[in-house]
XYZ file of C-alpha atoms in Angstrom:
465
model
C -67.484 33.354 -19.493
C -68.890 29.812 -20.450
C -69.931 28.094 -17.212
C -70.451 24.007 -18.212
C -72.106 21.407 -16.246
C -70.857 18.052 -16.253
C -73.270 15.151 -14.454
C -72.167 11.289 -13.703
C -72.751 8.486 -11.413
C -69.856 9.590 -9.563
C -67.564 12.515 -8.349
C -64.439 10.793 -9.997
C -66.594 10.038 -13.873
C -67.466 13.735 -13.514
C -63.956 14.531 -13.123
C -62.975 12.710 -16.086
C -65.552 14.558 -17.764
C -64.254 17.787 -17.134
C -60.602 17.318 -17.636
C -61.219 16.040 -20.981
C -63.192 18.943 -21.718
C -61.887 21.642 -20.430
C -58.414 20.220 -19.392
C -56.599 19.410 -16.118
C -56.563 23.436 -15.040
C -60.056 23.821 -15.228
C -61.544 25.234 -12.014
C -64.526 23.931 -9.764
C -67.124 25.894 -9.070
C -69.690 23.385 -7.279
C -69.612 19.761 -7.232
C -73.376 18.772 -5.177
C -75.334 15.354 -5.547
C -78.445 16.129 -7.413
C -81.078 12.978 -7.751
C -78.219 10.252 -7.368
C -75.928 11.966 -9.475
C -72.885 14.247 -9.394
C -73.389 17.271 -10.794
C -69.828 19.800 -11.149
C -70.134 23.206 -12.042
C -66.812 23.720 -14.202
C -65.116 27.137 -15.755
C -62.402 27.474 -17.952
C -59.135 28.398 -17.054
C -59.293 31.013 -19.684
C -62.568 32.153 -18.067
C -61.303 32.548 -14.950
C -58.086 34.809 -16.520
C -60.424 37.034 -18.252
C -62.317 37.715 -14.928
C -59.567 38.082 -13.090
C -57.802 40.748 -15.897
C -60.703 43.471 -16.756
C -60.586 45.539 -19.718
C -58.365 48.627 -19.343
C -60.563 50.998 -20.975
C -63.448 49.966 -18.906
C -65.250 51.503 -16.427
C -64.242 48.582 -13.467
C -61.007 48.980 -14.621
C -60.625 52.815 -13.916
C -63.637 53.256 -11.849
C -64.730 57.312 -12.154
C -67.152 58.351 -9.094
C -69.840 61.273 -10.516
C -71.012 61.617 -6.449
C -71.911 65.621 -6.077
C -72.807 67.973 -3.411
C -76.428 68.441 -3.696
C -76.453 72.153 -3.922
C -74.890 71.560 -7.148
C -77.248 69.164 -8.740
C -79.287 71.039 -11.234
C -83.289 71.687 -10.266
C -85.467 69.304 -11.834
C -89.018 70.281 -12.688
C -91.537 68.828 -10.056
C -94.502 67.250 -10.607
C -98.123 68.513 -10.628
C -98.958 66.392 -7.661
C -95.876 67.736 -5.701
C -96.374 71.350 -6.698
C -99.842 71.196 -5.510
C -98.930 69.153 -2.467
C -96.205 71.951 -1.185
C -98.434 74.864 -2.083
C -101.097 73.186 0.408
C -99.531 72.306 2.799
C -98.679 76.054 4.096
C -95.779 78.487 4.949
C -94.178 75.624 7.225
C -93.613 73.037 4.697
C -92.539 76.091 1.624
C -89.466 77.257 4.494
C -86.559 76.542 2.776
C -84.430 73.361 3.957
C -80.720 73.581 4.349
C -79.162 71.064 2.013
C -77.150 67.907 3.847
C -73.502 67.859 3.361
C -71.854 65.355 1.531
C -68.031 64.509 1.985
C -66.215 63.922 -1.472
C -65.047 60.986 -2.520
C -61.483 60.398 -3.919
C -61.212 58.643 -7.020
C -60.287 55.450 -6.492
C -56.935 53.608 -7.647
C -56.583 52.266 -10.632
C -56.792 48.183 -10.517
C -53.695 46.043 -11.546
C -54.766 43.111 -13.780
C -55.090 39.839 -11.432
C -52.377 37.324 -12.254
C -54.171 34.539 -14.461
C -54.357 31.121 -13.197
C -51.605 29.778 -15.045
C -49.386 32.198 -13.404
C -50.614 31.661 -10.388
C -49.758 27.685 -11.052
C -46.204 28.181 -12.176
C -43.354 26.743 -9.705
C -41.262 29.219 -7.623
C -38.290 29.408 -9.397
C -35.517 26.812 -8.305
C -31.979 28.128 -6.241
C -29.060 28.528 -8.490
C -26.667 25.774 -6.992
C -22.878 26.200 -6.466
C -21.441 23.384 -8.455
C -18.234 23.728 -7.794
C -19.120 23.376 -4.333
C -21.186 20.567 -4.703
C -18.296 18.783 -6.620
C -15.690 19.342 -3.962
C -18.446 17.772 -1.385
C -18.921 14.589 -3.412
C -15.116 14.262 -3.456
C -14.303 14.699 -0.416
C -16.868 12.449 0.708
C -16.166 10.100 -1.948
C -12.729 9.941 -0.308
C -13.251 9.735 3.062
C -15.415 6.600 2.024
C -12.855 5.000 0.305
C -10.001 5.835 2.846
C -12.905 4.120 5.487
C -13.288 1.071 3.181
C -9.257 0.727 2.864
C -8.819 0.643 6.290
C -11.562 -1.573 7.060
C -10.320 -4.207 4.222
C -7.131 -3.880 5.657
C -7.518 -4.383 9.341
C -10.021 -7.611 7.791
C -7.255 -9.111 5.760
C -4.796 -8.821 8.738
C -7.227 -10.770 11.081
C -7.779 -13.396 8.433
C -3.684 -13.549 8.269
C -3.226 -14.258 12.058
C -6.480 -16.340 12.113
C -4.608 -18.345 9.039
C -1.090 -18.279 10.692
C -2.618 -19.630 14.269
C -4.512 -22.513 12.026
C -1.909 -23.580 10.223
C 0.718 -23.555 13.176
C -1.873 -25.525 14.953
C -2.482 -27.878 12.172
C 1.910 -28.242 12.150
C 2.454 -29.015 15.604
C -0.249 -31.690 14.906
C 1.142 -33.232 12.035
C 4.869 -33.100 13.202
C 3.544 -34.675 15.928
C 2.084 -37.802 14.371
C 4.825 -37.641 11.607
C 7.527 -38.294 14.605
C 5.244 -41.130 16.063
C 4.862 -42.697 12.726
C 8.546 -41.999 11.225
C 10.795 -41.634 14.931
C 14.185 -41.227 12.745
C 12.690 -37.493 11.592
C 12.286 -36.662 14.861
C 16.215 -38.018 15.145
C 17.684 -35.906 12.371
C 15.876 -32.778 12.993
C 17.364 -32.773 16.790
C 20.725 -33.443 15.113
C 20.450 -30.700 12.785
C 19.441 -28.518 15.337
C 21.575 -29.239 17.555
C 24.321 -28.955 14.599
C 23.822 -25.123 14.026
C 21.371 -25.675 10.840
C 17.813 -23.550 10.863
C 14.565 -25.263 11.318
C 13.306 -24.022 7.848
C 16.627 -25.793 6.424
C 15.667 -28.693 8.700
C 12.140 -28.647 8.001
C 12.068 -28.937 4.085
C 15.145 -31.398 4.394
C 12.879 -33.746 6.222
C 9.815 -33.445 4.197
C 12.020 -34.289 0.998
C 13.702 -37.272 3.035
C 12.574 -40.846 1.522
C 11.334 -43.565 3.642
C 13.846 -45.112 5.858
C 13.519 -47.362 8.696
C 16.897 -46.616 10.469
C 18.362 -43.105 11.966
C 22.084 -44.015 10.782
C 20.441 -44.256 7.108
C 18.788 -41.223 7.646
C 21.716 -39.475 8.824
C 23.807 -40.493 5.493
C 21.025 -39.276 3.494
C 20.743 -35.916 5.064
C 24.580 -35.303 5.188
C 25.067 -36.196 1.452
C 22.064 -33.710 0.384
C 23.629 -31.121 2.086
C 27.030 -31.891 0.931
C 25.871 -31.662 -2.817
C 23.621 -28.581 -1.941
C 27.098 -26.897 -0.451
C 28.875 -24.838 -3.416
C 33.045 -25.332 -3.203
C 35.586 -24.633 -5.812
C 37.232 -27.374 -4.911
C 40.320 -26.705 -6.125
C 42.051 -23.431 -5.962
C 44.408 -23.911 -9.045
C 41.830 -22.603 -11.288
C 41.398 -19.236 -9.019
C 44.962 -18.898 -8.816
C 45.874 -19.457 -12.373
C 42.786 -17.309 -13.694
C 43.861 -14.640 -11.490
C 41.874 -11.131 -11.481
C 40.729 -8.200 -9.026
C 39.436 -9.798 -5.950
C 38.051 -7.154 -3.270
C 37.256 -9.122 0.480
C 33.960 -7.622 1.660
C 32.517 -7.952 5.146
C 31.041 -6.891 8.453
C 34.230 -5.073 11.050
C 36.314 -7.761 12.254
C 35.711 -10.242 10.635
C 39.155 -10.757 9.650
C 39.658 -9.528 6.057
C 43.040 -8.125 6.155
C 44.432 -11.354 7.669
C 42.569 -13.422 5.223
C 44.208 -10.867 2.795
C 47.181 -11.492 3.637
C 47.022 -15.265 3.644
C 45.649 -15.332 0.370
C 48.599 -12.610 -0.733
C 50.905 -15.715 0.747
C 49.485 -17.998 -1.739
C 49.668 -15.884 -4.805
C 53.357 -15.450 -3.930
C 54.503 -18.760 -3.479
C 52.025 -19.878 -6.866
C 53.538 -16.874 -9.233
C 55.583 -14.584 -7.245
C 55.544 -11.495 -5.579
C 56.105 -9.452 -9.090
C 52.704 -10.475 -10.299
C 50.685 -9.539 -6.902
C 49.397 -6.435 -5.945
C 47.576 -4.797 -3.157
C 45.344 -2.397 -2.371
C 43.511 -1.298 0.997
C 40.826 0.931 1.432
C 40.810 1.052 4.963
C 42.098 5.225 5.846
C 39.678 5.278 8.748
C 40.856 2.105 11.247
C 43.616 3.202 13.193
C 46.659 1.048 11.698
C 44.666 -0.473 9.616
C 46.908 0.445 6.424
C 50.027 -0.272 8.260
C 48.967 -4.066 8.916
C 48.775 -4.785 5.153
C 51.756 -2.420 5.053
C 53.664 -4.895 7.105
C 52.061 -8.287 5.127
C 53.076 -6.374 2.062
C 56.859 -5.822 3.025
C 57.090 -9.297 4.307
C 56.349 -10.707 0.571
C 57.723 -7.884 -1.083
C 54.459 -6.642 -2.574
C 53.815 -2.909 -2.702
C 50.905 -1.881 -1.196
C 48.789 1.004 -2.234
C 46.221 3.700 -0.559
C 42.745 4.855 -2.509
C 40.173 7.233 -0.817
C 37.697 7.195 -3.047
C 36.137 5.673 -6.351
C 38.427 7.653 -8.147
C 41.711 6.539 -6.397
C 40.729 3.101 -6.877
C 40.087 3.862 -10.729
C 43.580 4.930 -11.314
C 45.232 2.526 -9.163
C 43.684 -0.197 -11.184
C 44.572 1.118 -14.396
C 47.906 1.520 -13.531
C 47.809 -2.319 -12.089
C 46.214 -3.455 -14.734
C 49.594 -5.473 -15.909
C 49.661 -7.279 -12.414
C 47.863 -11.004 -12.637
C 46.275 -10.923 -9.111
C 45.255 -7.694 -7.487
C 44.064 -8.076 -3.811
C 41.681 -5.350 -2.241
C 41.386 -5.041 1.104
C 38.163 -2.804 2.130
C 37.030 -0.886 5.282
C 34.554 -3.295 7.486
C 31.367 -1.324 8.167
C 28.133 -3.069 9.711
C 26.104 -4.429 7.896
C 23.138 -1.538 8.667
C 25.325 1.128 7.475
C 24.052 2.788 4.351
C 27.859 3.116 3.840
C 27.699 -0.627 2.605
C 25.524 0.574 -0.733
C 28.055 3.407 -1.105
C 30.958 0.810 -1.123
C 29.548 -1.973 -3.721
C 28.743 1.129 -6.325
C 32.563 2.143 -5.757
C 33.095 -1.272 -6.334
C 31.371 -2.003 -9.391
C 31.983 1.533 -11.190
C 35.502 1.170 -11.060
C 35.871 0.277 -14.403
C 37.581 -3.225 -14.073
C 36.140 -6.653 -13.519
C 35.819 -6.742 -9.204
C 34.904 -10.022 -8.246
C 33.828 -9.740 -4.482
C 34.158 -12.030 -2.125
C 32.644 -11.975 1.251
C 33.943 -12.815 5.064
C 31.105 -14.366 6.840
C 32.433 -14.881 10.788
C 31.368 -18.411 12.316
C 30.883 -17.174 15.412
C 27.230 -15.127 14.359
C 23.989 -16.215 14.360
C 22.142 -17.021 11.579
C 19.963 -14.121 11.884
C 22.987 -11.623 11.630
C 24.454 -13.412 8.779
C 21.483 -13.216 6.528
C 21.411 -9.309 6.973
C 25.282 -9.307 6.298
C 24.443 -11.714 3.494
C 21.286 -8.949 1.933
C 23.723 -5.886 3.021
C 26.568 -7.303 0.799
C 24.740 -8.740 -2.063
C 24.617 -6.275 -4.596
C 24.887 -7.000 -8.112
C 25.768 -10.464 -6.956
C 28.567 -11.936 -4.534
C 31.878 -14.088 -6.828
C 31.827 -16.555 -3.762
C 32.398 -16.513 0.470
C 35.191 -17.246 3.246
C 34.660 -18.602 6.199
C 36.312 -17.193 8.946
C 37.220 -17.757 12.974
C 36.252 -21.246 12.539
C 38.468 -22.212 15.492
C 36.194 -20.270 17.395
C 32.767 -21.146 16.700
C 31.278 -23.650 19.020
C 29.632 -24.879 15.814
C 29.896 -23.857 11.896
C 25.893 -25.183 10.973
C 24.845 -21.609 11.065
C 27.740 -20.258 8.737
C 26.580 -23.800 6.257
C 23.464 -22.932 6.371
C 23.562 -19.833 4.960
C 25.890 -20.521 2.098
C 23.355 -23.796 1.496
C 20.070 -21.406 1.501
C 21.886 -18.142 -0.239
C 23.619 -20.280 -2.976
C 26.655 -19.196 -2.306
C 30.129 -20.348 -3.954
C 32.320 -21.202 -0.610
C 36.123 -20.629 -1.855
C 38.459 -21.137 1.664
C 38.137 -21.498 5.127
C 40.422 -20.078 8.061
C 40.168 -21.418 11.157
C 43.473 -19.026 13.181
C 45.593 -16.065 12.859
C 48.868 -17.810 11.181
C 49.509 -16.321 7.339
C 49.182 -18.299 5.223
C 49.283 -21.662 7.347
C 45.675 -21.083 8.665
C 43.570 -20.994 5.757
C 42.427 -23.895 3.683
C 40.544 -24.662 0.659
C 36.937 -25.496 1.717
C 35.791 -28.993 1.134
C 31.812 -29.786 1.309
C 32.276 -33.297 2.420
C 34.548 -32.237 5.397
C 32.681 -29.410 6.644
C 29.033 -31.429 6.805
C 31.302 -34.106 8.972
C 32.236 -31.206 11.143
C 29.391 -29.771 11.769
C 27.537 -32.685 13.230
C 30.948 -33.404 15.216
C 31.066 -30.626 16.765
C 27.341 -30.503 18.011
C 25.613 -28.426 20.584
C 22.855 -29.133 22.919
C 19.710 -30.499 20.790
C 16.156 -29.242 21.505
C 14.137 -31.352 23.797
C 11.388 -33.354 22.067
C 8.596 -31.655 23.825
C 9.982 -28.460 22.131
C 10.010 -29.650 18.591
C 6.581 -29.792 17.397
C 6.436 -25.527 18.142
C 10.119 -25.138 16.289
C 8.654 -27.229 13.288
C 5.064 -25.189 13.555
C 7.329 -21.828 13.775
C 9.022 -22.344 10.376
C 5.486 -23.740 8.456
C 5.214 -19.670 7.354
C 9.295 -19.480 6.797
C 10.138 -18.315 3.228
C 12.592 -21.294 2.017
C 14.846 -21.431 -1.138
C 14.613 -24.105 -3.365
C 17.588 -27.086 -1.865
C 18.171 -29.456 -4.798
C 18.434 -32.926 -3.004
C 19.024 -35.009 -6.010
């Protein structure tokens, strides 16, 4: 054991001193101020070990007590002095003395070597961690966070949205607003359309394409040429007629397809004869359905035939396939019946060339005929007919969504008299028509919130040339 002294100025020099010499485990035995200095009293870690851990073989190791009784220790020869001392002193002090009793002493235990200071040092060992575990924690909260953060961004974007939306309708009633104080014939034309049937997103981009014009009658001639260029016809029905084909009349329940069938049976007849016509129904679930085009059919002298199903149709139209014009006449469903997705795949897989064309009835909004319009699209509609147009109180609606769907508008039918009552559509005329036959226009108050109300609208692209 090598005890070292190490004295400095101060405790933390004297420090210094002994970790470089004896290294950072050394042990402290003293640290005292001696004569304005520090003076530490250092050991070595070693040291300390080797205290701590005695020898085995040694006697501190495996202590061995020698302790006797005393009437077992062996006589030792007295002194002179002493002999002469006891034989002096008399009988009394030669009686013989009882010897004191001593207990015995177990041996003690052996001693366990004391941990060294190193040991003593280490770090508890660390827990074994579950991994697994701990991986299925961080994912699950690494979920939950991002589920937190979706939500969050998305109830965010959707106040932005209405905060946008209630700015910009807002900013539209102001600007109509000063637009119909600066330009008043606008304000004209958009309570005429209105009033005509046409939407206000129709209305809306019309006007905002309109050049500048001082008068409302100039106005007026403007807007009703756009919209009778922007109106698809086929202008003449010689080309239909002569081309012939498979033509299958689509559309919502009564809308009048097997009357419109039949008037367009009427003109095949009288344009080729009733040799080259045939027709074909669909409809086995109306009650009398098949016997109306039964009747049509034996008044021209045109067979008519019955299909089911895709497959029915499939052989019927091979075995028509020498016939110029083939008429179909399909069931009317609504326009929310998954049926309607059922009927264009029949339709289109029936292995000819179907060109489908669909009844749009005056009489509905313009709401319902845009979902008849989506319902009945499909692969793509060959054109439209407009029908009950004696009945509508106004046909702007019907316009408008041929205009905005791009629709190819073939004939009209305005009554119930084959084939007298259905006509070849003409742009020009129906445009006049529609602002004839006007209804009750908007107030001007109310304008500014109908043109604000269509600012978000989705609008197709109207070519105003």
């Amino acid at each position: 054991m090598k005890v070292k002294k190490f004295t400095a100025a101060t405790s933390r020099d004297a420090l210094r001193k002994v970790r470089e010499a004896l290294g950072p485990d050394a042990v402290i035995l003293s640290n005292r101020p001696v004569d304005g200095a520090v003076e530490i009293l250092a050991l070595d870690n070693d040291d300390v070990a080797s205290l701590a851990a005695p020898v085995a073989d040694s006697e501190m190791a495996q202590p061995k007590p020698q302790l006797q009784h005393f009437d077992e220790l062996a006589p030792a020869a007295p002194r002179a002095t002493s002999a002469r001392r006891y034989q002096d002193a008399g009988p009394v002090m030669n009686a013989p003395v009882a010897p004191a009793y001593v207990a015995p002493v177990a041996p003690l235990a052996p001693v366990e070597p004391a941990a060294t200071y190193a040991e003593r040092r280490a770090p508890a060992p660390e827990p074994t961690i579950d991994m697994a575990a701990m991986t299925a924690m961080m994912s699950a909260a690494i979920t939950q966070a991002k589920e937190s953060a979706t939500s969050e961004v998305s109830n965010m974007m959707s106040e932005i949205r209405a905060m946008r939306g209630l700015m910009e309708t807002q900013l539209a009633e102001l600007s109509w607003g000063s637009t119909a104080q600066r330009e008043p014939h606008k304000a004209t034309v958009l309570r005429e359309m209105l009033a005509a049937g046409f939407s206000a997103t129709l209305a809306r981009y019309i006007i905002e394409k309109m050049p500048a014009m001082n008068e409302a009658a100039q106005a007026m001639r403007w807007v009703k040429t756009v919209l009778a260029r922007n109106l698809a016809t086929i202008g003449n029905e010689d080309a239909m007629l002569s081309e012939g084909g498979v033509f299958a009349l689509v559309g919502p329940t009564g809308v009048g397809k097997t009357t419109t069938t039949a008037k367009l049976a009427a003109r095949c007849v009288m344009r080729h004869g009733p040799d080259k016509l045939a027709l074909i129904t669909t409809d086995a679930y109306r009650i009398g359905g098949h016997e109306q085009l039964r009747i049509y059919g034996k008044i021209l002298g045109v067979m008519v035939h019955s299909v089911k199903d895709e497959a029915d149709l499939r052989i019927a139209l091979k075995e028509l396939r020498n016939k110029h014009t083939v008429l179909i006449d399909t069931i009317g469903m609504s326009q929310r019946d998954h049926m309607v997705a059922e009927q264009v795949a029949m339709l289109s897989g029936s292995g000819a060339e179907v060109k489908r064309l669909l009844c749009l009835n005056s009489t509905s909004t313009n709401e319902t005929l845009n979902e008849v319009v989506r319902a009945y699209q499909g692969s793509g509609l060959h054109g439209a007919i407009m029908t009950k147009m004696d009945e509508a109180a106004s046909t702007g609606g019907v316009l408008d969504i041929v205009i905005r769907q791009k629709l190819k508008l073939h004939y009209v039918s305005n009554g119930q008299r084959v084939p007298e009552d259905l006509h070849v559509a003409d742009s020009a005329m129906l445009i006049d028509r529609a602002f004839r036959n006007r209804g009750t226009a908007p107030a001007d108050a109310d304008l500014p919130m109908l043109m604000a109300a269509t600012a978000q609208a989705n609008r197709r692209e109207v070519s105003h040339g």
